[in-house]
mmCIF file of C-alpha atoms in Angstrom:
data_model
loop_
_atom_site.group_PDB
_atom_site.id
_atom_site.type_symbol
_atom_site.label_atom_id
_atom_site.label_comp_id
_atom_site.label_asym_id
_atom_site.label_seq_id
_atom_site.Cartn_x
_atom_site.Cartn_y
_atom_site.Cartn_z
ATOM 1 C CA MET H 23 -125.510 8.786 -15.862
ATOM 2 C CA SER H 24 -124.998 9.307 -12.146
ATOM 3 C CA SER H 25 -122.452 11.689 -10.630
ATOM 4 C CA SER H 26 -122.021 10.980 -6.903
ATOM 5 C CA PRO H 27 -119.358 12.655 -4.735
ATOM 6 C CA VAL H 28 -115.931 11.037 -4.412
ATOM 7 C CA PRO H 29 -115.440 9.263 -1.057
ATOM 8 C CA VAL H 30 -112.466 10.775 0.805
ATOM 9 C CA PRO H 31 -110.973 10.263 4.253
ATOM 10 C CA ALA H 32 -112.860 12.139 6.945
ATOM 11 C CA GLN H 33 -109.758 14.175 7.800
ATOM 12 C CA ALA H 34 -107.939 14.356 4.479
ATOM 13 C CA PRO H 35 -104.813 16.484 4.954
ATOM 14 C CA PRO H 36 -104.215 19.418 2.617
ATOM 15 C CA TYR H 37 -101.734 18.952 -0.210
ATOM 16 C CA GLY H 38 -98.438 20.150 1.227
ATOM 17 C CA ARG H 39 -97.951 23.511 2.889
ATOM 18 C CA THR H 40 -98.767 25.605 -0.140
ATOM 19 C CA PRO H 41 -102.008 24.540 -1.862
ATOM 20 C CA LEU H 42 -101.469 23.160 -5.331
ATOM 21 C CA ARG H 43 -103.344 25.112 -7.980
ATOM 22 C CA THR H 44 -104.750 23.124 -10.887
ATOM 23 C CA VAL H 45 -106.902 24.032 -13.860
ATOM 24 C CA GLN H 46 -109.145 21.340 -15.345
ATOM 25 C CA VAL H 47 -109.979 22.133 -18.983
ATOM 26 C CA LEU H 48 -113.127 20.534 -20.377
ATOM 27 C CA ASP H 49 -114.193 20.931 -24.005
ATOM 28 C CA GLY H 50 -117.909 20.150 -24.178
ATOM 29 C CA ALA H 51 -120.233 18.468 -21.709
ATOM 30 C CA GLY H 52 -119.978 14.827 -22.689
ATOM 31 C CA ALA H 53 -121.150 12.423 -20.015
ATOM 32 C CA GLY H 54 -117.824 10.614 -19.663
ATOM 33 C CA SER H 55 -115.431 13.553 -19.435
ATOM 34 C CA GLY H 56 -117.883 15.785 -17.561
ATOM 35 C CA THR H 57 -118.512 13.162 -14.895
ATOM 36 C CA HIS H 58 -114.789 12.489 -14.591
ATOM 37 C CA VAL H 59 -113.909 16.162 -14.133
ATOM 38 C CA ARG H 60 -116.650 16.535 -11.524
ATOM 39 C CA SER H 61 -115.249 13.527 -9.689
ATOM 40 C CA LEU H 62 -111.684 14.860 -9.834
ATOM 41 C CA ALA H 63 -112.756 18.316 -8.702
ATOM 42 C CA THR H 64 -114.540 16.841 -5.682
ATOM 43 C CA GLY H 65 -111.641 14.635 -4.644
ATOM 44 C CA LEU H 66 -108.882 17.168 -5.274
ATOM 45 C CA ALA H 67 -110.690 19.982 -3.470
ATOM 46 C CA ALA H 68 -111.277 17.686 -0.488
ATOM 47 C CA ARG H 69 -107.511 17.177 -0.317
ATOM 48 C CA GLY H 70 -106.746 20.893 -0.201
ATOM 49 C CA VAL H 71 -106.003 21.420 -3.896
ATOM 50 C CA ARG H 72 -107.282 24.661 -5.401
ATOM 51 C CA VAL H 73 -109.238 23.618 -8.478
ATOM 52 C CA THR H 74 -110.503 25.801 -11.313
ATOM 53 C CA VAL H 75 -112.648 24.212 -14.008
ATOM 54 C CA CYS H 76 -112.660 25.920 -17.412
ATOM 55 C CA ALA H 77 -115.611 24.604 -19.397
ATOM 56 C CA PRO H 78 -118.686 25.692 -21.349
ATOM 57 C CA VAL H 79 -121.282 27.386 -19.174
ATOM 58 C CA GLU H 80 -123.757 24.590 -19.860
ATOM 59 C CA ALA H 81 -121.290 22.083 -18.378
ATOM 60 C CA GLU H 82 -121.316 23.995 -15.085
ATOM 61 C CA GLY H 83 -125.104 23.846 -15.128
ATOM 62 C CA GLU H 84 -125.007 20.100 -15.744
ATOM 63 C CA TYR H 85 -122.246 19.058 -13.343
ATOM 64 C CA ASP H 86 -122.118 21.835 -10.704
ATOM 65 C CA PHE H 87 -118.339 22.042 -10.429
ATOM 66 C CA THR H 88 -118.604 24.864 -7.896
ATOM 67 C CA GLY H 89 -120.730 22.580 -5.746
ATOM 68 C CA ALA H 90 -117.828 20.128 -5.839
ATOM 69 C CA GLY H 91 -115.522 22.733 -4.297
ATOM 70 C CA ALA H 92 -113.962 24.138 -7.480
ATOM 71 C CA SER H 93 -113.942 27.608 -8.954
ATOM 72 C CA PHE H 94 -115.520 27.901 -12.385
ATOM 73 C CA ALA H 95 -114.394 29.925 -15.398
ATOM 74 C CA PRO H 96 -116.058 29.945 -18.827
ATOM 75 C CA ASP H 97 -114.052 28.478 -21.675
ATOM 76 C CA ALA H 98 -113.507 31.795 -23.449
ATOM 77 C CA VAL H 99 -109.914 32.210 -24.650
ATOM 78 C CA SER H 100 -109.173 35.133 -22.318
ATOM 79 C CA ALA H 101 -110.605 33.349 -19.267
ATOM 80 C CA LEU H 102 -108.674 30.178 -20.064
ATOM 81 C CA ARG H 103 -105.384 32.076 -20.479
ATOM 82 C CA ALA H 104 -105.921 33.917 -17.208
ATOM 83 C CA ALA H 105 -106.664 30.709 -15.333
ATOM 84 C CA CYS H 106 -103.660 28.880 -16.801
ATOM 85 C CA ALA H 107 -101.355 31.790 -15.951
ATOM 86 C CA GLY H 108 -101.903 31.162 -12.251
ATOM 87 C CA ALA H 109 -101.801 27.356 -12.336
ATOM 88 C CA ASP H 110 -99.195 24.891 -11.113
ATOM 89 C CA VAL H 111 -100.610 22.105 -13.308
ATOM 90 C CA VAL H 112 -103.082 22.286 -16.194
ATOM 91 C CA HIS H 113 -105.078 19.126 -16.875
ATOM 92 C CA ALA H 114 -107.027 18.954 -20.145
ATOM 93 C CA HIS H 115 -109.669 16.345 -20.872
ATOM 94 C CA GLY H 116 -109.784 15.320 -24.512
ATOM 95 C CA VAL H 117 -107.680 16.206 -27.537
ATOM 96 C CA ARG H 118 -109.510 19.427 -28.384
ATOM 97 C CA ALA H 119 -109.260 20.599 -24.781
ATOM 98 C CA GLY H 120 -105.575 19.665 -24.864
ATOM 99 C CA LEU H 121 -104.993 21.821 -27.936
ATOM 100 C CA ARG H 122 -106.732 24.820 -26.385
ATOM 101 C CA ALA H 123 -104.818 24.382 -23.126
ATOM 102 C CA SER H 124 -101.458 24.097 -24.927
ATOM 103 C CA LEU H 125 -102.144 27.364 -26.735
ATOM 104 C CA ALA H 126 -103.213 29.068 -23.508
ATOM 105 C CA LEU H 127 -100.004 27.916 -21.807
ATOM 106 C CA ARG H 128 -97.672 29.632 -24.260
ATOM 107 C CA GLY H 129 -95.228 31.662 -22.216
ATOM 108 C CA HIS H 130 -96.105 29.866 -18.957
ATOM 109 C CA ARG H 131 -94.203 27.132 -17.128
ATOM 110 C CA ALA H 132 -97.087 25.031 -15.858
ATOM 111 C CA PRO H 133 -96.916 21.433 -17.143
ATOM 112 C CA LEU H 134 -99.788 20.061 -19.202
ATOM 113 C CA VAL H 135 -101.494 16.753 -18.415
ATOM 114 C CA VAL H 136 -103.931 15.420 -21.012
ATOM 115 C CA SER H 137 -106.512 12.722 -20.359
ATOM 116 C CA TRP H 138 -107.129 11.018 -23.691
ATOM 117 C CA HIS H 139 -110.936 10.869 -23.795
ATOM 118 C CA GLY H 140 -112.887 10.187 -26.954
ATOM 119 C CA ALA H 141 -112.837 7.955 -29.997
ATOM 120 C CA PRO H 142 -110.249 7.874 -32.771
ATOM 121 C CA GLU H 143 -111.616 9.349 -35.970
ATOM 122 C CA ALA H 144 -112.164 7.251 -39.068
ATOM 123 C CA GLY H 145 -110.376 7.854 -42.380
ATOM 124 C CA GLY H 146 -110.729 10.718 -44.836
ATOM 125 C CA ALA H 147 -109.967 14.381 -44.344
ATOM 126 C CA LEU H 148 -111.469 14.449 -40.850
ATOM 127 C CA GLY H 149 -109.328 11.513 -39.827
ATOM 128 C CA ARG H 150 -106.164 13.168 -41.138
ATOM 129 C CA LEU H 151 -106.958 16.378 -39.270
ATOM 130 C CA SER H 152 -107.662 14.401 -36.112
ATOM 131 C CA ARG H 153 -104.300 12.652 -36.334
ATOM 132 C CA LEU H 154 -102.522 15.982 -36.764
ATOM 133 C CA LEU H 155 -104.233 17.375 -33.671
ATOM 134 C CA GLU H 156 -103.447 14.217 -31.710
ATOM 135 C CA ARG H 157 -99.760 14.475 -32.590
ATOM 136 C CA ARG H 158 -99.591 18.126 -31.587
ATOM 137 C CA VAL H 159 -101.316 17.518 -28.259
ATOM 138 C CA ALA H 160 -99.406 14.322 -27.465
ATOM 139 C CA ARG H 161 -96.088 16.134 -27.964
ATOM 140 C CA ALA H 162 -97.165 19.193 -25.985
ATOM 141 C CA ALA H 163 -98.197 17.188 -22.923
ATOM 142 C CA ALA H 164 -95.822 16.400 -20.084
ATOM 143 C CA VAL H 165 -97.974 13.331 -19.354
ATOM 144 C CA VAL H 166 -100.813 11.705 -21.305
ATOM 145 C CA LEU H 167 -103.260 9.587 -19.305
ATOM 146 C CA GLY H 168 -105.230 6.936 -21.203
ATOM 147 C CA SER H 169 -108.252 5.207 -19.695
ATOM 148 C CA SER H 170 -107.545 2.031 -21.683
ATOM 149 C CA SER H 171 -104.455 0.302 -23.029
ATOM 150 C CA ASP H 172 -105.257 1.144 -26.633
ATOM 151 C CA GLN H 173 -105.436 4.854 -25.748
ATOM 152 C CA VAL H 174 -101.999 4.652 -24.146
ATOM 153 C CA ASP H 175 -100.644 2.904 -27.239
ATOM 154 C CA LEU H 176 -102.199 5.543 -29.497
ATOM 155 C CA ALA H 177 -100.714 8.391 -27.474
ATOM 156 C CA ARG H 178 -97.261 6.809 -27.736
ATOM 157 C CA LEU H 179 -97.751 6.317 -31.465
ATOM 158 C CA ARG H 180 -98.572 10.016 -31.780
ATOM 159 C CA GLY H 181 -95.349 10.994 -30.019
ATOM 160 C CA ALA H 182 -96.206 11.305 -26.325
ATOM 161 C CA ARG H 183 -93.094 11.517 -24.148
ATOM 162 C CA ASP H 184 -94.864 9.915 -21.191
ATOM 163 C CA ALA H 185 -98.120 7.985 -21.617
ATOM 164 C CA ARG H 186 -99.682 6.017 -18.757
ATOM 165 C CA LEU H 187 -102.739 3.924 -18.040
ATOM 166 C CA ALA H 188 -105.073 5.791 -15.686
ATOM 167 C CA ALA H 189 -108.466 4.168 -15.376
ATOM 168 C CA VAL H 190 -111.349 6.619 -15.166
ATOM 169 C CA ALA H 191 -113.597 5.340 -12.389
ATOM 170 C CA ALA H 192 -117.323 5.756 -12.790
ATOM 171 C CA PRO H 193 -119.152 7.129 -9.738
ATOM 172 C CA GLY H 194 -120.197 4.486 -7.245
ATOM 173 C CA PRO H 195 -123.722 3.067 -7.350
ATOM 174 C CA ALA H 196 -126.268 5.774 -6.648
ATOM 175 C CA ALA H 197 -129.336 5.360 -4.488
ATOM 176 C CA ALA H 198 -131.394 5.958 -7.627
ATOM 177 C CA THR H 199 -130.539 2.487 -8.900
ATOM 178 C CA ALA H 200 -132.497 1.056 -5.973
ATOM 179 C CA ALA H 201 -135.718 2.673 -7.240
ATOM 180 C CA ASP H 202 -138.669 0.456 -8.118
ATOM 181 C CA PRO H 203 -137.876 -1.043 -11.547
ATOM 182 C CA GLY H 204 -141.554 -1.768 -12.098
ATOM 183 C CA LYS H 205 -142.319 1.950 -12.132
ATOM 184 C CA ALA H 206 -139.716 2.619 -14.817
ATOM 185 C CA ARG H 207 -140.930 -0.318 -16.921
ATOM 186 C CA ALA H 208 -144.527 0.865 -16.638
ATOM 187 C CA GLU H 209 -143.558 4.356 -17.778
ATOM 188 C CA LEU H 210 -141.821 2.897 -20.826
ATOM 189 C CA GLY H 211 -144.599 0.434 -21.685
ATOM 190 C CA ALA H 212 -142.568 -2.699 -20.971
ATOM 191 C CA VAL H 213 -144.517 -4.292 -18.106
ATOM 192 C CA GLU H 214 -145.203 -7.572 -19.926
ATOM 193 C CA ARG H 215 -142.412 -7.537 -22.470
ATOM 194 C CA PRO H 216 -138.600 -7.627 -22.301
ATOM 195 C CA LEU H 217 -136.799 -4.293 -22.024
ATOM 196 C CA VAL H 218 -133.508 -3.607 -23.831
ATOM 197 C CA ILE H 219 -131.698 -0.327 -23.258
ATOM 198 C CA ALA H 220 -128.893 1.672 -24.870
ATOM 199 C CA VAL H 221 -127.542 4.934 -23.495
ATOM 200 C CA GLY H 222 -125.426 7.454 -25.389
ATOM 201 C CA GLY H 223 -125.469 10.336 -27.859
ATOM 202 C CA LEU H 224 -127.200 9.813 -31.183
ATOM 203 C CA VAL H 225 -124.051 10.015 -33.280
ATOM 204 C CA PRO H 226 -122.695 7.663 -35.980
ATOM 205 C CA ARG H 227 -119.931 6.107 -33.874
ATOM 206 C CA ARG H 228 -122.530 4.694 -31.468
ATOM 207 C CA GLY H 229 -123.616 2.182 -34.088
ATOM 208 C CA TYR H 230 -127.332 2.779 -33.643
ATOM 209 C CA SER H 231 -128.136 2.043 -37.288
ATOM 210 C CA VAL H 232 -126.890 -1.515 -36.691
ATOM 211 C CA LEU H 233 -128.881 -1.627 -33.462
ATOM 212 C CA LEU H 234 -132.055 -0.765 -35.372
ATOM 213 C CA ASP H 235 -131.216 -3.554 -37.836
ATOM 214 C CA ALA H 236 -131.093 -5.938 -34.886
ATOM 215 C CA ALA H 237 -134.366 -4.567 -33.497
ATOM 216 C CA ARG H 238 -135.994 -5.410 -36.827
ATOM 217 C CA GLU H 239 -135.040 -9.052 -36.281
ATOM 218 C CA TRP H 240 -136.419 -9.054 -32.733
ATOM 219 C CA ARG H 241 -139.920 -8.421 -34.112
ATOM 220 C CA GLY H 242 -140.154 -12.199 -34.548
ATOM 221 C CA LEU H 243 -139.769 -12.851 -30.821
ATOM 222 C CA ASP H 244 -142.771 -13.460 -28.573
ATOM 223 C CA PRO H 245 -143.266 -11.209 -26.741
ATOM 224 C CA VAL H 246 -141.555 -8.580 -28.840
ATOM 225 C CA PRO H 247 -138.913 -6.774 -26.758
ATOM 226 C CA LEU H 248 -138.932 -2.996 -26.479
ATOM 227 C CA LEU H 249 -135.671 -1.218 -27.224
ATOM 228 C CA VAL H 250 -135.236 2.226 -25.636
ATOM 229 C CA ILE H 251 -132.365 4.569 -26.442
ATOM 230 C CA ALA H 252 -131.585 7.348 -23.959
ATOM 231 C CA GLY H 253 -129.584 10.093 -25.596
ATOM 232 C CA GLU H 254 -129.731 13.038 -27.951
ATOM 233 C CA GLY H 255 -127.801 14.066 -31.020
ATOM 234 C CA PRO H 256 -127.701 14.842 -34.729
ATOM 235 C CA GLN H 257 -128.923 11.397 -35.826
ATOM 236 C CA ARG H 258 -132.281 11.705 -34.060
ATOM 237 C CA GLU H 259 -134.285 12.602 -37.177
ATOM 238 C CA GLU H 260 -132.694 9.848 -39.248
ATOM 239 C CA LEU H 261 -133.264 7.203 -36.578
ATOM 240 C CA ALA H 262 -136.819 8.379 -35.865
ATOM 241 C CA ARG H 263 -137.645 8.150 -39.568
ATOM 242 C CA ARG H 264 -136.426 4.565 -39.731
ATOM 243 C CA ILE H 265 -138.328 3.585 -36.595
ATOM 244 C CA GLU H 266 -141.556 4.944 -38.073
ATOM 245 C CA LEU H 267 -141.116 3.621 -41.622
ATOM 246 C CA GLU H 268 -140.104 0.129 -40.508
ATOM 247 C CA ALA H 269 -142.497 -0.032 -37.529
ATOM 248 C CA LEU H 270 -139.612 -0.949 -35.221
ATOM 249 C CA PRO H 271 -140.215 -1.688 -31.508
ATOM 250 C CA VAL H 272 -137.954 1.189 -30.499
ATOM 251 C CA ARG H 273 -138.410 4.384 -28.493
ATOM 252 C CA LEU H 274 -136.044 7.350 -28.556
ATOM 253 C CA LEU H 275 -136.178 8.847 -25.071
ATOM 254 C CA GLY H 276 -133.963 11.876 -25.601
ATOM 255 C CA ARG H 277 -131.496 12.885 -22.931
ATOM 256 C CA ARG H 278 -132.544 11.502 -19.547
ATOM 257 C CA ARG H 279 -131.299 12.357 -16.081
ATOM 258 C CA ASP H 280 -132.708 9.065 -14.779
ATOM 259 C CA ALA H 281 -130.694 6.838 -17.121
ATOM 260 C CA ALA H 282 -129.370 4.867 -14.122
ATOM 261 C CA GLU H 283 -132.909 3.985 -12.997
ATOM 262 C CA LEU H 284 -133.894 2.971 -16.519
ATOM 263 C CA LEU H 285 -130.772 0.837 -16.846
ATOM 264 C CA ALA H 286 -131.466 -0.956 -13.568
ATOM 265 C CA ALA H 287 -134.969 -1.825 -14.828
ATOM 266 C CA ALA H 288 -133.751 -3.376 -18.096
ATOM 267 C CA ASP H 289 -133.352 -7.056 -18.934
ATOM 268 C CA VAL H 290 -130.398 -6.433 -21.254
ATOM 269 C CA ALA H 291 -128.176 -3.418 -21.916
ATOM 270 C CA VAL H 292 -126.522 -2.951 -25.306
ATOM 271 C CA LEU H 293 -123.379 -1.053 -26.274
ATOM 272 C CA THR H 294 -122.922 -0.967 -30.051
ATOM 273 C CA SER H 295 -120.183 1.644 -30.497
ATOM 274 C CA ARG H 296 -117.425 1.647 -33.096
ATOM 275 C CA TRP H 297 -115.031 2.518 -30.265
ATOM 276 C CA GLU H 298 -115.159 2.999 -26.500
ATOM 277 C CA GLY H 299 -112.484 3.687 -23.926
ATOM 278 C CA ARG H 300 -113.934 3.017 -20.483
ATOM 279 C CA SER H 301 -117.653 3.080 -21.139
ATOM 280 C CA LEU H 302 -119.913 4.542 -18.452
ATOM 281 C CA LEU H 303 -122.802 2.424 -19.693
ATOM 282 C CA ALA H 304 -120.755 -0.771 -19.400
ATOM 283 C CA GLN H 305 -119.611 0.134 -15.894
ATOM 284 C CA GLU H 306 -123.075 0.998 -14.654
ATOM 285 C CA ALA H 307 -124.660 -2.071 -16.271
ATOM 286 C CA LEU H 308 -122.225 -4.456 -14.609
ATOM 287 C CA ARG H 309 -122.550 -2.716 -11.261
ATOM 288 C CA ALA H 310 -126.342 -2.879 -11.479
ATOM 289 C CA GLY H 311 -126.283 -6.573 -12.400
ATOM 290 C CA VAL H 312 -127.778 -6.024 -15.850
ATOM 291 C CA ALA H 313 -126.699 -8.412 -18.602
ATOM 292 C CA LEU H 314 -124.620 -6.554 -21.189
ATOM 293 C CA VAL H 315 -124.056 -7.173 -24.893
ATOM 294 C CA ALA H 316 -121.229 -4.980 -26.188
ATOM 295 C CA THR H 317 -118.989 -4.568 -29.205
ATOM 296 C CA ALA H 318 -115.467 -5.929 -28.736
ATOM 297 C CA VAL H 319 -113.753 -2.602 -29.415
ATOM 298 C CA GLY H 320 -111.256 -0.277 -27.739
ATOM 299 C CA GLY H 321 -111.066 -0.719 -23.989
ATOM 300 C CA VAL H 322 -114.311 -2.690 -23.650
ATOM 301 C CA PRO H 323 -112.835 -6.227 -23.500
ATOM 302 C CA GLU H 324 -110.344 -5.347 -20.760
ATOM 303 C CA LEU H 325 -113.042 -3.453 -18.855
ATOM 304 C CA VAL H 326 -115.709 -6.173 -18.788
ATOM 305 C CA GLY H 327 -113.612 -9.346 -18.920
ATOM 306 C CA ASP H 328 -115.907 -12.400 -19.032
ATOM 307 C CA ALA H 329 -118.840 -10.510 -17.512
ATOM 308 C CA ALA H 330 -120.497 -9.504 -20.809
ATOM 309 C CA VAL H 331 -121.302 -10.970 -24.207
ATOM 310 C CA LEU H 332 -118.995 -9.415 -26.804
ATOM 311 C CA VAL H 333 -119.820 -9.181 -30.517
ATOM 312 C CA PRO H 334 -117.966 -7.708 -33.518
ATOM 313 C CA TYR H 335 -118.719 -4.087 -34.354
ATOM 314 C CA GLY H 336 -121.215 -3.727 -37.214
ATOM 315 C CA ASP H 337 -122.368 -7.377 -37.126
ATOM 316 C CA ARG H 338 -126.133 -7.036 -36.844
ATOM 317 C CA GLY H 339 -126.678 -10.788 -36.958
ATOM 318 C CA ALA H 340 -124.335 -11.449 -34.040
ATOM 319 C CA LEU H 341 -125.853 -8.550 -32.093
ATOM 320 C CA ALA H 342 -129.434 -9.677 -32.690
ATOM 321 C CA ALA H 343 -128.617 -13.285 -31.788
ATOM 322 C CA ALA H 344 -126.735 -12.359 -28.620
ATOM 323 C CA VAL H 345 -129.566 -10.216 -27.267
ATOM 324 C CA ALA H 346 -132.260 -12.707 -28.257
ATOM 325 C CA GLY H 347 -130.274 -15.507 -26.634
ATOM 326 C CA LEU H 348 -130.045 -13.642 -23.335
ATOM 327 C CA LEU H 349 -133.709 -12.669 -23.359
ATOM 328 C CA GLY H 350 -134.602 -16.334 -23.702
ATOM 329 C CA ASP H 351 -132.177 -17.534 -21.020
ATOM 330 C CA PRO H 352 -132.850 -16.099 -17.528
ATOM 331 C CA ALA H 353 -130.204 -18.369 -15.997
ATOM 332 C CA ARG H 354 -127.511 -16.968 -18.270
ATOM 333 C CA ARG H 355 -128.606 -13.423 -17.422
ATOM 334 C CA ALA H 356 -128.290 -14.272 -13.724
ATOM 335 C CA GLU H 357 -124.787 -15.657 -14.306
ATOM 336 C CA LEU H 358 -123.769 -12.446 -16.079
ATOM 337 C CA ALA H 359 -125.310 -10.347 -13.293
ATOM 338 C CA ALA H 360 -123.154 -12.091 -10.691
ATOM 339 C CA ALA H 361 -120.063 -11.949 -12.920
ATOM 340 C CA GLY H 362 -120.667 -8.262 -13.577
ATOM 341 C CA ARG H 363 -120.757 -7.347 -9.910
ATOM 342 C CA ALA H 364 -117.607 -9.393 -9.303
ATOM 343 C CA GLN H 365 -115.833 -7.685 -12.220
ATOM 344 C CA ALA H 366 -116.912 -4.245 -10.999
ATOM 345 C CA ALA H 367 -115.365 -4.993 -7.603
ATOM 346 C CA THR H 368 -111.946 -5.213 -9.304
ATOM 347 C CA TRP H 369 -112.126 -1.713 -10.793
ATOM 348 C CA PRO H 370 -110.369 1.226 -9.137
ATOM 349 C CA SER H 371 -112.581 3.465 -7.063
ATOM 350 C CA GLU H 372 -113.032 7.188 -7.553
ATOM 351 C CA ASP H 373 -110.734 7.660 -4.579
ATOM 352 C CA ASP H 374 -108.057 5.527 -6.281
ATOM 353 C CA THR H 375 -108.390 7.593 -9.462
ATOM 354 C CA VAL H 376 -108.021 10.894 -7.633
ATOM 355 C CA ALA H 377 -104.991 9.570 -5.735
ATOM 356 C CA GLN H 378 -103.302 8.469 -8.968
ATOM 357 C CA VAL H 379 -103.899 11.829 -10.664
ATOM 358 C CA LEU H 380 -102.634 13.694 -7.612
ATOM 359 C CA ALA H 381 -99.494 11.522 -7.619
ATOM 360 C CA VAL H 382 -98.881 12.576 -11.236
ATOM 361 C CA TYR H 383 -99.266 16.237 -10.276
ATOM 362 C CA ASP H 384 -96.862 15.732 -7.353
ATOM 363 C CA GLU H 385 -94.298 14.119 -9.647
ATOM 364 C CA LEU H 386 -94.509 17.009 -12.097
ATOM 365 C CA MET H 387 -94.026 19.509 -9.285
ATOM 366 C CA GLU H 388 -90.890 17.636 -8.191
ATOM 367 C CA ARG H 389 -89.501 17.900 -11.746
ATOM 368 C CA ARG H 390 -89.834 21.664 -11.876
ATOM 369 C CA PRO H 391 -86.646 23.659 -11.327
ATOM 370 C CA ARG H 392 -86.498 25.300 -7.934
#
C-alpha cells in the first residue's frame, strides 16, 4: 500500500524548548504498522520531536524511516535498550513490540505507549499464550491506543490502566491511484472480464480459503471474473495447489509495490479476514471509489459504515453472492463508490493522528515528577 508523507503546517513550531525524544518500536514489517510508524515519524520529526525507530533492518529498507527524518536503530536487544535509555517516551506498535519495549525499559523512567495493532489469536495453546502476553503488555503500558473500539475494549479487559481510541489514518491518496487502470487490467489479463482484488499476507486469518471457495462459484458467471490476490506468506503453496487442481480463475501476484494502482483498476475489492482493526485495504478501496465487500469483523463496520457490503466471516455463500451481485449491478457499484468517498472524508487525517499521539506524549510528560 502507499506511504505518502504526512501533511504538516509550513512553519510547524518545535515541540517545546527542549526537543522531546521518542523511540518507536516496530516488531516486523507489516504493512499496517510499518506505514503507521513511517507516518508518525514524518509528522513528529516535522514538529521538532527527535524520533528513533527501532525495527528490523528490512523494515528500514521498506519504509525509509531515516528519509522521514528519524534515526534508525536495528531491533537487537542491546540497540533497543540503548535507545530506550535516552528516551522521554517509548511507543511500541503491537503486542510483541510492547513486550520487548517493556523489558528494555527496566530500570528506566520513560513511560510506555502501546498501539494495539494486530488480530486476537484464536483458541488453543497459542491463544492462551497470546492472552498472557496481552495482559503483561497492557499492564506495563502507561497508555494503550486502539485503532478500533473492540481493541480498546480488549486492552481494558486485559488490565490496561488507560486505554483510548486512536484511529490510525492511512496515507492520503497517492498520485499512483490516478494511473491508467486499463494498463493494470491489461497486465493482469482482465481487459474484457471483471476484476476482483484482495490485498494482504497469505496467512490463515485472511480467510483466503473461503475466498477461493467463492471464486469456484464465480466460474458460472459470464464473463468469468478474475480474482487477483496481492500478498505473500506461508499459505502460498497451499493456495496455489488449490487454484491449479480446481482450475480456479485466480492469480497469486505475490507482494506488490503497486497494490494501490491495481486496487484502483478493480471492479470490486474483497476483504475476507477473520479480524481487522482499521484495514488499509478498506481505507484505500473507499478512497479510490472501488466497491468493497468485507467481513463484518473487528473494527470494519465502524470504519466503513454504509459504504461497503458486509458479510459474515467464513460464509462463502454470502461472500460469493455479494461479489456476484455487485459485478452484475454497475449502478450499485457507483452508489458505493460515492458513499465510500463520503465516508473516507469523515476519517481523521494523518495530521490529526500525529497531533493526537503528540498530545498523549505531552500529557505523559506533564505527569512525570519534576
